[in-house]
mmCIF file of C-alpha atoms in Angstrom:
data_model
loop_
_atom_site.group_PDB
_atom_site.id
_atom_site.type_symbol
_atom_site.label_atom_id
_atom_site.label_comp_id
_atom_site.label_asym_id
_atom_site.label_seq_id
_atom_site.Cartn_x
_atom_site.Cartn_y
_atom_site.Cartn_z
ATOM 1 C CA MET A 157 86.267 90.092 59.567
ATOM 2 C CA SER A 158 85.950 89.797 63.423
ATOM 3 C CA ALA A 159 83.339 86.535 63.007
ATOM 4 C CA ALA A 160 85.994 84.969 60.656
ATOM 5 C CA LEU A 161 88.628 85.577 63.228
ATOM 6 C CA ALA A 162 86.588 83.996 65.978
ATOM 7 C CA ALA A 163 86.273 80.821 63.722
ATOM 8 C CA PHE A 164 89.843 80.730 62.749
ATOM 9 C CA LEU A 165 90.628 81.055 66.461
ATOM 10 C CA ARG A 166 88.086 78.059 67.255
ATOM 11 C CA ASP A 167 89.921 76.317 64.626
ATOM 12 C CA GLN A 168 93.174 76.602 66.478
ATOM 13 C CA GLY A 169 91.754 75.477 70.048
ATOM 14 C CA ILE A 170 90.062 78.061 71.799
ATOM 15 C CA ARG A 171 87.246 76.875 73.335
ATOM 16 C CA ASP A 172 85.508 79.170 75.694
ATOM 17 C CA GLU A 173 82.100 80.368 73.664
ATOM 18 C CA ARG A 174 82.393 83.563 75.617
ATOM 19 C CA VAL A 175 85.803 84.702 74.459
ATOM 20 C CA LEU A 176 84.801 83.723 70.828
ATOM 21 C CA ALA A 177 81.995 86.165 71.314
ATOM 22 C CA ALA A 178 83.812 88.893 72.478
ATOM 23 C CA VAL A 179 86.569 88.215 69.506
ATOM 24 C CA ALA A 180 83.408 88.525 67.141
ATOM 25 C CA GLN A 181 82.054 91.516 68.274
ATOM 26 C CA VAL A 182 85.062 93.627 68.673
ATOM 27 C CA PRO A 183 86.766 94.874 65.461
ATOM 28 C CA ARG A 184 90.512 94.136 65.889
ATOM 29 C CA ALA A 185 90.896 96.657 62.443
ATOM 30 C CA TRP A 186 89.870 99.710 65.048
ATOM 31 C CA PHE A 187 93.120 99.217 67.354
ATOM 32 C CA VAL A 188 95.828 99.185 64.550
ATOM 33 C CA PRO A 189 97.257 101.820 62.630
ATOM 34 C CA GLU A 190 95.121 102.589 59.227
ATOM 35 C CA ASP A 191 97.810 101.645 57.063
ATOM 36 C CA LEU A 192 97.636 98.177 58.604
ATOM 37 C CA ARG A 193 93.849 97.698 58.995
ATOM 38 C CA ASP A 194 93.375 95.437 55.983
ATOM 39 C CA ARG A 195 95.719 92.884 58.234
ATOM 40 C CA ALA A 196 94.295 93.733 61.128
ATOM 41 C CA ASP A 197 92.585 89.919 61.321
ATOM 42 C CA ASP A 198 96.043 88.218 60.543
ATOM 43 C CA ASP A 199 96.945 85.821 63.411
ATOM 44 C CA ARG A 200 100.364 87.704 63.377
ATOM 45 C CA PRO A 201 101.147 90.759 66.016
ATOM 46 C CA LEU A 202 101.232 94.251 64.590
ATOM 47 C CA PRO A 203 103.234 97.503 65.023
ATOM 48 C CA ILE A 204 101.396 100.214 66.901
ATOM 49 C CA GLY A 205 103.682 102.631 67.365
ATOM 50 C CA HIS A 206 106.591 103.521 69.888
ATOM 51 C CA GLY A 207 107.991 100.500 69.537
ATOM 52 C CA GLN A 208 105.015 98.190 70.510
ATOM 53 C CA THR A 209 102.868 95.818 69.164
ATOM 54 C CA ILE A 210 99.125 94.671 69.196
ATOM 55 C CA SER A 211 99.454 90.942 70.016
ATOM 56 C CA GLN A 212 99.009 88.056 67.810
ATOM 57 C CA PRO A 213 94.991 87.391 68.121
ATOM 58 C CA PHE A 214 95.844 83.727 69.236
ATOM 59 C CA VAL A 215 97.668 84.768 71.917
ATOM 60 C CA VAL A 216 94.961 87.280 72.897
ATOM 61 C CA ALA A 217 92.410 84.663 73.156
ATOM 62 C CA TYR A 218 94.417 81.637 74.356
ATOM 63 C CA MET A 219 95.633 84.493 77.439
ATOM 64 C CA THR A 220 91.714 85.466 78.053
ATOM 65 C CA GLU A 221 90.463 82.315 77.819
ATOM 66 C CA ARG A 222 93.085 81.198 80.685
ATOM 67 C CA LEU A 223 91.833 84.062 83.014
ATOM 68 C CA ARG A 224 88.598 81.590 83.120
ATOM 69 C CA LEU A 225 86.358 84.322 83.447
ATOM 70 C CA THR A 226 82.448 84.569 84.395
ATOM 71 C CA GLY A 227 81.326 87.943 84.730
ATOM 72 C CA PRO A 228 81.761 89.557 88.076
ATOM 73 C CA GLU A 229 85.505 89.559 88.043
ATOM 74 C CA ARG A 230 87.410 92.404 88.809
ATOM 75 C CA VAL A 231 90.548 92.948 86.148
ATOM 76 C CA LEU A 232 93.857 94.834 86.426
ATOM 77 C CA GLU A 233 95.541 94.822 83.207
ATOM 78 C CA VAL A 234 99.262 96.121 82.739
ATOM 79 C CA GLY A 235 99.891 97.021 79.618
ATOM 80 C CA THR A 236 96.634 98.803 77.864
ATOM 81 C CA GLY A 237 99.004 99.228 74.406
ATOM 82 C CA SER A 238 96.327 99.359 71.504
ATOM 83 C CA GLY A 239 93.608 98.553 74.361
ATOM 84 C CA TYR A 240 92.047 95.038 72.542
ATOM 85 C CA GLN A 241 93.112 93.368 74.700
ATOM 86 C CA THR A 242 91.088 95.368 77.239
ATOM 87 C CA ALA A 243 87.965 95.760 75.185
ATOM 88 C CA LEU A 244 87.632 91.895 75.498
ATOM 89 C CA LEU A 245 88.117 91.813 78.797
ATOM 90 C CA ALA A 246 85.114 94.588 79.614
ATOM 91 C CA LEU A 247 82.862 92.185 77.813
ATOM 92 C CA LEU A 248 83.783 89.244 79.630
ATOM 93 C CA ALA A 249 84.287 90.944 83.414
ATOM 94 C CA GLY A 250 82.738 93.319 85.737
ATOM 95 C CA GLU A 251 85.430 96.145 85.986
ATOM 96 C CA VAL A 252 88.802 96.485 83.912
ATOM 97 C CA TYR A 253 91.553 98.806 85.168
ATOM 98 C CA SER A 254 94.152 99.192 82.759
ATOM 99 C CA ILE A 255 97.392 100.556 82.989
ATOM 100 C CA GLU A 256 99.707 102.292 80.153
ATOM 101 C CA ILE A 257 103.054 104.145 80.310
ATOM 102 C CA ILE A 258 103.354 105.439 76.915
ATOM 103 C CA PRO A 259 101.102 108.289 76.921
ATOM 104 C CA GLU A 260 100.062 108.586 73.354
ATOM 105 C CA LEU A 261 98.720 104.893 73.416
ATOM 106 C CA ALA A 262 97.154 105.564 76.328
ATOM 107 C CA GLU A 263 95.634 108.533 74.961
ATOM 108 C CA ARG A 264 94.512 106.708 71.751
ATOM 109 C CA ALA A 265 93.372 103.651 73.588
ATOM 110 C CA ARG A 266 91.144 105.796 75.557
ATOM 111 C CA GLU A 267 89.488 107.505 72.564
ATOM 112 C CA VAL A 268 88.322 104.148 71.034
ATOM 113 C CA LEU A 269 87.671 102.082 74.579
ATOM 114 C CA LEU A 270 85.843 105.332 76.095
ATOM 115 C CA GLY A 271 84.632 107.224 73.008
ATOM 116 C CA ARG A 272 84.027 104.451 70.001
ATOM 117 C CA LEU A 273 82.892 101.375 71.974
ATOM 118 C CA GLY A 274 81.508 103.525 74.899
ATOM 119 C CA LEU A 275 82.730 100.929 77.689
ATOM 120 C CA ALA A 276 81.484 102.165 80.833
ATOM 121 C CA ASN A 277 83.205 99.208 83.027
ATOM 122 C CA VAL A 278 86.769 100.406 82.147
ATOM 123 C CA ARG A 279 88.971 102.648 84.068
ATOM 124 C CA LEU A 280 92.283 103.853 82.648
ATOM 125 C CA ARG A 281 95.247 105.374 83.825
ATOM 126 C CA THR A 282 99.134 106.269 82.436
ATOM 127 C CA GLY A 283 101.661 104.852 84.662
ATOM 128 C CA ASP A 284 104.011 102.514 85.731
ATOM 129 C CA GLY A 285 102.048 99.117 85.424
ATOM 130 C CA ALA A 286 104.638 97.320 87.222
ATOM 131 C CA ARG A 287 103.319 98.806 90.814
ATOM 132 C CA GLY A 288 99.636 98.184 89.598
ATOM 133 C CA TRP A 289 96.603 99.754 90.816
ATOM 134 C CA PRO A 290 97.034 99.332 95.141
ATOM 135 C CA GLU A 291 94.578 101.673 96.028
ATOM 136 C CA GLU A 292 91.606 99.804 93.712
ATOM 137 C CA ALA A 293 93.472 95.977 95.040
ATOM 138 C CA PRO A 294 92.836 93.391 95.447
ATOM 139 C CA PHE A 295 91.700 92.141 92.010
ATOM 140 C CA ASP A 296 90.281 88.456 90.745
ATOM 141 C CA ARG A 297 92.533 88.443 87.677
ATOM 142 C CA VAL A 298 95.791 90.104 86.792
ATOM 143 C CA ILE A 299 96.923 90.307 83.024
ATOM 144 C CA VAL A 300 100.208 91.531 82.326
ATOM 145 C CA THR A 301 100.545 91.845 78.306
ATOM 146 C CA ALA A 302 104.376 92.967 78.233
ATOM 147 C CA ALA A 303 107.440 90.614 79.736
ATOM 148 C CA ALA A 304 108.942 91.091 83.206
ATOM 149 C CA GLU A 305 112.208 89.362 84.129
ATOM 150 C CA GLN A 306 110.628 88.448 87.236
ATOM 151 C CA VAL A 307 106.783 88.199 88.386
ATOM 152 C CA PRO A 308 106.424 92.254 89.771
ATOM 153 C CA PRO A 309 106.217 91.672 93.900
ATOM 154 C CA ALA A 310 103.298 94.767 93.571
ATOM 155 C CA LEU A 311 101.270 92.928 91.294
ATOM 156 C CA LEU A 312 101.219 89.624 93.325
ATOM 157 C CA ASP A 313 100.653 91.401 96.238
ATOM 158 C CA GLN A 314 97.372 92.882 94.490
ATOM 159 C CA LEU A 315 96.318 89.293 93.519
ATOM 160 C CA ALA A 316 93.217 88.432 95.720
ATOM 161 C CA PRO A 317 93.583 85.122 97.197
ATOM 162 C CA GLY A 318 91.606 82.714 94.647
ATOM 163 C CA GLY A 319 92.422 85.105 92.145
ATOM 164 C CA ARG A 320 95.357 84.359 89.169
ATOM 165 C CA MET A 321 97.541 86.060 87.165
ATOM 166 C CA LEU A 322 98.752 85.633 83.697
ATOM 167 C CA LEU A 323 102.499 87.371 82.617
ATOM 168 C CA PRO A 324 105.264 86.596 80.188
ATOM 169 C CA VAL A 325 108.195 86.037 82.167
ATOM 170 C CA GLY A 326 111.801 86.324 80.889
ATOM 171 C CA PRO A 327 114.291 88.778 79.311
ATOM 172 C CA SER A 328 113.226 90.618 76.709
ATOM 173 C CA SER A 329 116.231 89.949 73.931
ATOM 174 C CA GLU A 330 115.120 86.364 74.476
ATOM 175 C CA ALA A 331 111.657 84.271 74.111
ATOM 176 C CA GLN A 332 109.765 84.091 76.820
ATOM 177 C CA VAL A 333 107.618 81.780 79.193
ATOM 178 C CA LEU A 334 103.877 82.435 79.746
ATOM 179 C CA ARG A 335 103.188 82.059 83.303
ATOM 180 C CA GLN A 336 99.993 81.100 85.209
ATOM 181 C CA LEU A 337 99.948 82.302 88.953
ATOM 182 C CA ASP A 338 97.146 81.221 91.204
ATOM 183 C CA ARG A 339 96.791 81.956 94.535
ATOM 184 C CA GLY A 340 95.117 79.859 96.866
ATOM 185 C CA ARG A 341 92.090 80.556 99.555
ATOM 186 C CA ASP A 342 95.093 80.564 102.232
ATOM 187 C CA GLY A 343 97.583 82.868 100.416
ATOM 188 C CA ALA A 344 99.620 80.342 98.971
ATOM 189 C CA THR A 345 100.651 80.696 95.129
ATOM 190 C CA ILE A 346 101.319 77.843 92.557
ATOM 191 C CA GLU A 347 103.107 78.606 89.039
ATOM 192 C CA THR A 348 102.437 77.374 86.244
ATOM 193 C CA GLY A 349 104.421 77.532 83.035
ATOM 194 C CA LEU A 350 102.183 77.638 79.516
ATOM 195 C CA LEU A 351 103.738 78.392 76.382
ATOM 196 C CA GLY A 352 107.073 80.117 74.631
ATOM 197 C CA VAL A 353 105.887 83.458 73.721
ATOM 198 C CA ARG A 354 107.911 87.044 72.448
ATOM 199 C CA PHE A 355 106.299 90.427 74.079
ATOM 200 C CA VAL A 356 107.616 93.343 74.517
ATOM 201 C CA PRO A 357 109.585 94.109 77.725
ATOM 202 C CA LEU A 358 108.068 95.727 80.892
ATOM 203 C CA THR A 359 108.861 99.386 80.644
ATOM 204 C CA HIS A 360 109.216 100.997 84.030
ATOM 205 C CA ALA A 361 108.922 104.636 84.540
#
């Protein structure tokens, strides 16, 4: 089924062959509740408990493609959630550091990512993702999978020169805008709005 999902995403405009190959390789059904596994490859978000969702496959693939991963990057992910996005990143980057604030989701993701998939380049932490992972900074890429009302300053501080951050920005009660922040070698940041999205709010400890 994952190969069919990759083919669908190609038809929807995803062009990065490495991203499509990762989608084909990772079974999305492993990351959704058992009673929803027959809908795992639907192009829609699905509930995973605790008021959270696994994002729509197109949005996951689009955000992953926009990261422009080539292989060696160190990536910070804020909002492990189901772990599906984390798994894709692990196949595309050198190291992935992922933070989840809800302990039950963090443990479930750990079981799939480290146990079932055996991903050796993933490090997981339970805590407030808006604070980032300062002792491992800087990161070449930062991806946030929950909506912040503004860009968390700690995350921007942990983005390396030449790095890129993707995150949805806007009130949780309204549609948000997926934003791309590119930090130049001189430290200046250019921000670009990409598309309208709807994410659960970024939760703080």
